[in-house]
XYZ file of C-alpha atoms in Angstrom:
229
model
C 93.528 81.958 118.216
C 95.113 85.217 117.121
C 96.513 85.819 120.621
C 97.959 82.300 120.637
C 99.551 82.773 117.234
C 101.039 86.092 118.327
C 102.670 84.355 121.290
C 104.099 81.673 119.018
C 105.289 84.130 116.384
C 106.771 87.218 117.973
C 106.122 90.431 116.066
C 108.956 92.428 117.607
C 111.230 92.323 114.556
C 108.376 93.393 112.253
C 107.432 96.270 114.562
C 111.058 97.428 114.602
C 111.290 97.198 110.821
C 108.087 99.241 110.444
C 109.295 101.943 112.832
C 112.601 102.232 111.003
C 110.858 102.436 107.662
C 108.451 105.075 108.973
C 111.399 107.277 109.929
C 113.148 106.593 106.627
C 109.956 107.451 104.731
C 109.858 110.943 106.240
C 113.449 111.546 105.195
C 112.736 110.072 101.773
C 109.987 112.639 101.152
C 112.373 115.508 101.860
C 115.047 113.855 99.738
C 112.735 113.509 96.722
C 111.501 117.098 97.087
C 115.020 118.532 97.462
C 116.587 116.554 94.617
C 113.716 117.503 92.295
C 114.424 121.177 92.926
C 118.198 120.863 92.581
C 118.056 118.709 89.457
C 115.124 120.702 88.057
C 113.028 117.579 87.645
C 109.492 118.821 86.826
C 107.782 115.477 87.496
C 108.582 115.737 91.204
C 108.175 119.459 91.692
C 104.522 119.073 92.637
C 103.042 117.785 95.877
C 100.702 115.218 94.268
C 103.597 113.477 92.499
C 105.821 113.514 95.580
C 103.094 112.060 97.775
C 102.061 109.472 95.182
C 105.618 108.332 94.563
C 106.498 107.911 98.226
C 103.178 106.231 99.005
C 103.646 103.740 96.178
C 107.189 102.985 97.353
C 105.758 102.407 100.823
C 103.143 100.027 99.461
C 105.786 97.951 97.683
C 107.936 97.819 100.833
C 105.004 96.681 102.960
C 103.994 94.110 100.369
C 107.439 92.549 100.714
C 107.243 92.732 104.523
C 103.799 91.145 104.452
C 105.007 88.367 102.155
C 107.856 87.654 104.586
C 105.300 87.336 107.396
C 103.109 85.021 105.313
C 106.151 82.921 104.482
C 106.877 82.457 108.171
C 103.315 82.257 109.507
C 101.778 80.132 106.761
C 104.127 78.585 104.200
C 106.756 77.393 106.688
C 104.081 76.235 109.123
C 102.312 74.100 106.527
C 105.389 72.243 105.366
C 107.764 69.642 106.790
C 107.631 68.517 110.391
C 105.805 71.673 111.496
C 102.725 70.457 109.674
C 102.456 67.462 112.026
C 102.559 69.732 115.073
C 100.108 72.200 113.560
C 97.542 69.521 112.745
C 97.833 68.056 116.233
C 96.054 71.090 117.705
C 92.470 70.294 118.808
C 91.220 73.306 116.860
C 89.462 73.645 113.525
C 92.110 73.921 110.791
C 90.272 76.729 109.032
C 90.268 78.819 112.185
C 94.004 78.318 112.646
C 94.731 79.510 109.113
C 92.297 82.399 109.444
C 94.004 83.494 112.671
C 97.404 83.491 110.968
C 96.128 85.517 108.020
C 94.241 87.847 110.357
C 97.411 88.731 112.257
C 99.294 89.597 109.068
C 96.375 91.595 107.633
C 95.864 93.572 110.843
C 99.564 94.258 111.342
C 100.223 95.279 107.731
C 97.196 97.578 107.574
C 97.931 99.365 110.851
C 101.674 99.604 110.217
C 101.260 101.074 106.757
C 98.732 103.661 107.947
C 100.880 104.664 110.928
C 104.013 104.976 108.788
C 102.436 106.926 105.920
C 99.887 109.364 107.353
C 102.220 110.923 109.973
C 104.946 111.211 107.312
C 102.597 113.096 104.993
C 101.367 115.365 107.794
C 104.874 116.151 109.081
C 106.132 116.956 105.576
C 103.061 119.101 104.884
C 103.453 120.977 108.171
C 107.071 121.897 107.524
C 106.231 122.878 103.949
C 103.747 125.395 105.336
C 106.584 127.238 107.112
C 109.762 126.436 105.161
C 108.687 125.231 101.698
C 111.012 123.224 99.488
C 108.494 122.678 96.705
C 107.169 125.570 94.631
C 103.595 124.335 94.586
C 100.307 124.924 96.382
C 99.447 122.550 99.203
C 95.703 122.239 99.850
C 93.508 120.408 102.349
C 91.762 118.708 99.435
C 95.062 117.230 98.249
C 95.896 115.955 101.727
C 92.492 114.302 102.018
C 92.976 112.646 98.628
C 96.395 111.332 99.619
C 95.129 110.018 102.948
C 92.284 108.280 101.108
C 94.837 106.756 98.746
C 96.900 105.537 101.702
C 93.850 103.883 103.266
C 92.951 102.195 99.982
C 96.509 100.966 99.421
C 96.811 99.705 103.008
C 93.815 97.458 102.346
C 94.853 96.552 98.816
C 98.325 95.412 99.841
C 96.743 92.690 101.974
C 94.743 91.337 99.065
C 97.820 91.354 96.838
C 99.910 89.514 99.425
C 97.216 86.882 100.011
C 97.283 86.171 96.292
C 101.093 86.011 96.359
C 101.014 83.773 99.429
C 98.673 81.342 97.681
C 101.010 81.141 94.694
C 103.979 80.557 96.980
C 101.980 77.983 98.943
C 101.686 75.776 95.860
C 105.458 75.348 95.586
C 106.120 75.895 99.302
C 108.523 78.586 98.136
C 109.344 81.721 100.119
C 111.211 83.443 97.245
C 108.229 82.833 94.955
C 105.931 84.504 97.471
C 108.173 87.548 97.826
C 108.830 88.002 94.105
C 105.152 87.569 93.252
C 104.066 90.138 95.853
C 106.638 92.612 94.534
C 105.505 92.202 90.918
C 101.786 92.326 91.719
C 102.151 95.391 93.939
C 104.197 97.197 91.263
C 101.560 96.492 88.608
C 98.740 97.469 90.952
C 100.583 100.635 91.944
C 100.797 101.767 88.326
C 97.057 101.266 87.954
C 96.460 103.257 91.144
C 98.605 106.146 89.951
C 96.549 106.340 86.788
C 93.301 106.376 88.782
C 94.344 109.053 91.303
C 91.521 111.544 91.598
C 89.001 109.141 90.062
C 87.179 107.521 92.983
C 85.135 105.207 90.758
C 88.228 103.504 89.296
C 90.054 103.639 92.638
C 87.374 101.745 94.509
C 86.713 99.402 91.575
C 90.335 98.252 91.717
C 90.083 97.883 95.491
C 86.879 95.847 95.195
C 88.461 93.590 92.573
C 91.523 92.845 94.700
C 89.457 92.229 97.836
C 87.057 89.925 95.966
C 89.832 87.872 94.344
C 91.856 87.568 97.555
C 88.746 86.590 99.554
C 87.963 83.797 97.107
C 91.585 82.613 97.171
C 91.640 82.616 100.971
C 88.382 80.637 101.056
C 89.851 78.108 98.601
C 93.064 77.789 100.650
C 91.094 77.269 103.855
C 89.224 74.380 102.243
C 92.474 72.922 100.928
C 94.156 73.102 104.326
C 91.095 71.517 105.947
C 91.411 68.490 103.658
C 95.207 68.186 103.663
C 96.816 64.910 104.683
C 100.137 64.560 106.490
C 102.717 62.940 104.212
């Protein structure tokens, strides 16, 4: 089902957007580090703050990208004349929806990891030879940031599933995008406050995954019982 959905909904534009953002993210790290030194901004003269800030920005960007994908793959598909075509498939409705969500989850997770981890490693490597920031870069910090990236790459999917469900009610694409942006911003602030505290970090992750799983289960049941108007 996922292969079929990928043929119906080409991912080329999303891949291109992710590649462009990955390149921009590397430049953004250097920009933040350089401006902080020039403007004497103490909040961004440390590696943890630079990495956290850029990672959070990345999460918000990917939450918007994911919400765009959900709008196209789910909300548009389950409205209007497309609904008639979708329900004409001799396949279980729950499996169809699960395949659509699975594509978005897999793509968003992989894309965010690929964009963020290389950016952090490239920036760290150049800082080892030609430092911009007057701070100490340690392996422990890099491991913590990579762990944060992995957690956020999973969390962003849960947030966007919640946003997609809210947008699904009104069949509204703008509602989905705005909701994902707001939820990811709020979640990001909570994550910043829990950086270095694994207990809180994974508690927030567990909460988002649990809520989004329940919402997805509820939506699957709703779609399975939907009638064509």
